Amino acid sequence: MSEPAMSSNRSYLLRAMYEWISDNGLTPYLLVDANAPAVRVPRGVVKDGRVVLNVAARAVTQLDLGREYVRFLARFGGVSQVVEVPMGALLAIYAQENGQGMMFPAEDGSAPPPIPETEPPPAKKGPSLRVVK
């Protein structure tokens, strides 16, 4: 007797990693294969066939980490746009601040691409006092 086929675990892992990154006060980023079928992102943000998307709660609205798609509204160049990413086009989720996260295997079984280097956010200066005479 054969075992029943199981659904993909990608959406479950994505939601767990999103929650873990967010709970640690970090910024979750998605690395997406922008050339995959049914990917809906502004073409102006695509670089080398990939796009990195900030999916932090403060950066997007109506975030839906569904079983088949990631969907949300985000502003690009001041214009609100719908973003849709099929689970198969999702390459990684990671924290912008330290790169910790998870790469997802390609749908065809090949090795996942490396995570692009992101610049750390500028250091925040604390309040300072100055003597005025």
Tab-separated table of C-alpha atoms in Angstrom:
chain	number	residue	atom	x	y	z
A	1	MET	CA	0.000	0.000	0.000
A	2	SER	CA	1.452	3.399	-0.974
A	3	GLU	CA	1.619	6.384	1.332
A	4	PRO	CA	-0.765	9.261	0.612
A	5	ALA	CA	0.822	12.245	-1.119
A	6	MET	CA	1.485	15.156	1.189
A	7	SER	CA	1.044	18.804	0.304
A	8	SER	CA	4.071	21.073	0.067
A	9	ASN	CA	5.485	22.237	3.396
A	10	ARG	CA	6.774	25.525	1.929
A	11	SER	CA	3.816	27.672	3.062
A	12	TYR	CA	3.998	26.260	6.601
A	13	LEU	CA	7.738	26.895	6.840
A	14	LEU	CA	7.258	30.400	5.425
A	15	ARG	CA	4.667	31.301	8.073
A	16	ALA	CA	6.825	29.877	10.877
A	17	MET	CA	9.931	31.755	9.720
A	18	TYR	CA	7.924	34.991	9.244
A	19	GLU	CA	6.631	34.748	12.798
A	20	TRP	CA	10.073	33.914	14.210
A	21	ILE	CA	11.752	36.838	12.427
A	22	SER	CA	8.969	39.261	13.410
A	23	ASP	CA	8.852	38.063	17.032
A	24	ASN	CA	12.564	38.864	17.306
A	25	GLY	CA	11.941	42.457	16.223
A	26	LEU	CA	13.623	42.002	12.834
A	27	THR	CA	12.482	42.772	9.286
A	28	PRO	CA	11.348	39.788	7.189
A	29	TYR	CA	12.447	39.908	3.543
A	30	LEU	CA	11.390	37.539	0.766
A	31	LEU	CA	13.673	36.613	-2.119
A	32	VAL	CA	11.539	35.851	-5.175
A	33	ASP	CA	12.199	34.468	-8.654
A	34	ALA	CA	10.571	37.333	-10.568
A	35	ASN	CA	10.614	35.357	-13.836
A	36	ALA	CA	8.525	32.476	-12.488
A	37	PRO	CA	5.002	32.124	-13.901
A	38	ALA	CA	2.232	34.163	-12.224
A	39	VAL	CA	4.606	36.408	-10.218
A	40	ARG	CA	3.076	39.866	-9.970
A	41	VAL	CA	5.608	42.490	-8.880
A	42	PRO	CA	6.496	45.904	-10.312
A	43	ARG	CA	9.067	45.228	-13.052
A	44	GLY	CA	11.069	48.278	-11.963
A	45	VAL	CA	12.155	46.539	-8.758
A	46	VAL	CA	13.396	43.359	-10.461
A	47	LYS	CA	17.171	42.912	-10.560
A	48	ASP	CA	18.830	39.967	-12.324
A	49	GLY	CA	15.499	38.140	-12.492
A	50	ARG	CA	14.955	38.374	-8.741
A	51	VAL	CA	13.259	40.734	-6.375
A	52	VAL	CA	13.683	41.254	-2.636
A	53	LEU	CA	10.468	42.263	-0.873
A	54	ASN	CA	10.132	43.748	2.602
A	55	VAL	CA	7.075	42.038	4.109
A	56	ALA	CA	7.232	43.545	7.602
A	57	ALA	CA	3.838	44.505	9.031
A	58	ARG	CA	4.838	48.197	8.892
A	59	ALA	CA	5.746	47.943	5.172
A	60	VAL	CA	2.724	46.119	3.720
A	61	THR	CA	-1.030	45.859	4.191
A	62	GLN	CA	-3.402	42.939	3.774
A	63	LEU	CA	-0.555	40.406	4.007
A	64	ASP	CA	-1.805	36.910	3.205
A	65	LEU	CA	0.709	34.089	3.626
A	66	GLY	CA	-1.582	31.538	2.024
A	67	ARG	CA	-1.067	27.944	1.016
A	68	GLU	CA	-0.532	28.670	-2.695
A	69	TYR	CA	0.374	32.397	-2.823
A	70	VAL	CA	1.824	35.270	-0.834
A	71	ARG	CA	-0.324	38.360	-1.483
A	72	PHE	CA	-0.153	41.895	-0.132
A	73	LEU	CA	-0.378	45.590	-0.952
A	74	ALA	CA	2.789	47.678	-0.875
A	75	ARG	CA	3.889	51.097	-2.033
A	76	PHE	CA	6.427	51.358	-4.836
A	77	GLY	CA	7.394	54.878	-5.834
A	78	GLY	CA	4.504	56.182	-3.730
A	79	VAL	CA	1.919	54.079	-5.595
A	80	SER	CA	0.081	51.254	-3.816
A	81	GLN	CA	0.287	48.031	-5.824
A	82	VAL	CA	-0.830	44.431	-5.431
A	83	VAL	CA	1.986	41.889	-5.132
A	84	GLU	CA	1.362	38.180	-5.735
A	85	VAL	CA	4.008	35.496	-5.428
A	86	PRO	CA	3.196	31.830	-6.006
A	87	MET	CA	4.845	29.571	-3.418
A	88	GLY	CA	6.946	27.960	-6.145
A	89	ALA	CA	8.608	31.320	-6.916
A	90	LEU	CA	9.623	31.880	-3.297
A	91	LEU	CA	13.372	31.318	-2.938
A	92	ALA	CA	14.028	32.454	0.647
A	93	ILE	CA	12.796	34.309	3.700
A	94	TYR	CA	15.368	36.019	5.893
A	95	ALA	CA	15.889	38.811	8.400
A	96	GLN	CA	17.219	41.936	6.701
A	97	GLU	CA	19.338	42.886	9.701
A	98	ASN	CA	21.386	39.686	10.022
A	99	GLY	CA	20.551	37.410	7.070
A	100	GLN	CA	19.195	34.619	9.281
A	101	GLY	CA	16.358	32.714	7.699
A	102	MET	CA	15.650	29.871	5.329
A	103	MET	CA	16.348	29.097	1.687
A	104	PHE	CA	13.724	27.037	-0.111
A	105	PRO	CA	14.750	24.380	-2.623
A	106	ALA	CA	13.909	25.179	-6.232
A	107	GLU	CA	10.786	23.477	-7.516
A	108	ASP	CA	12.906	21.494	-9.999
A	109	GLY	CA	15.131	20.208	-7.174
A	110	SER	CA	18.184	22.292	-8.076
A	111	ALA	CA	20.181	24.147	-5.435
A	112	PRO	CA	18.717	27.456	-4.214
A	113	PRO	CA	20.462	30.687	-5.215
A	114	PRO	CA	22.552	32.634	-2.702
A	115	ILE	CA	20.847	35.348	-0.654
A	116	PRO	CA	21.794	38.785	-1.996
A	117	GLU	CA	23.884	41.005	0.226
A	118	THR	CA	21.825	43.767	1.792
A	119	GLU	CA	23.275	46.787	3.436
A	120	PRO	CA	22.590	47.049	7.139
A	121	PRO	CA	20.333	49.915	8.118
A	122	PRO	CA	22.142	53.101	9.054
A	123	ALA	CA	23.065	53.261	12.722
A	124	LYS	CA	20.549	55.251	14.705
A	125	LYS	CA	22.057	58.051	16.690
A	126	GLY	CA	20.754	58.417	20.168
A	127	PRO	CA	19.829	61.752	21.646
A	128	SER	CA	22.746	64.040	22.230
A	129	LEU	CA	23.261	67.178	24.294
A	130	ARG	CA	25.268	70.205	23.282
A	131	VAL	CA	26.380	73.103	25.443
A	132	VAL	CA	25.022	76.404	24.118
A	133	LYS	CA	26.496	79.608	25.500
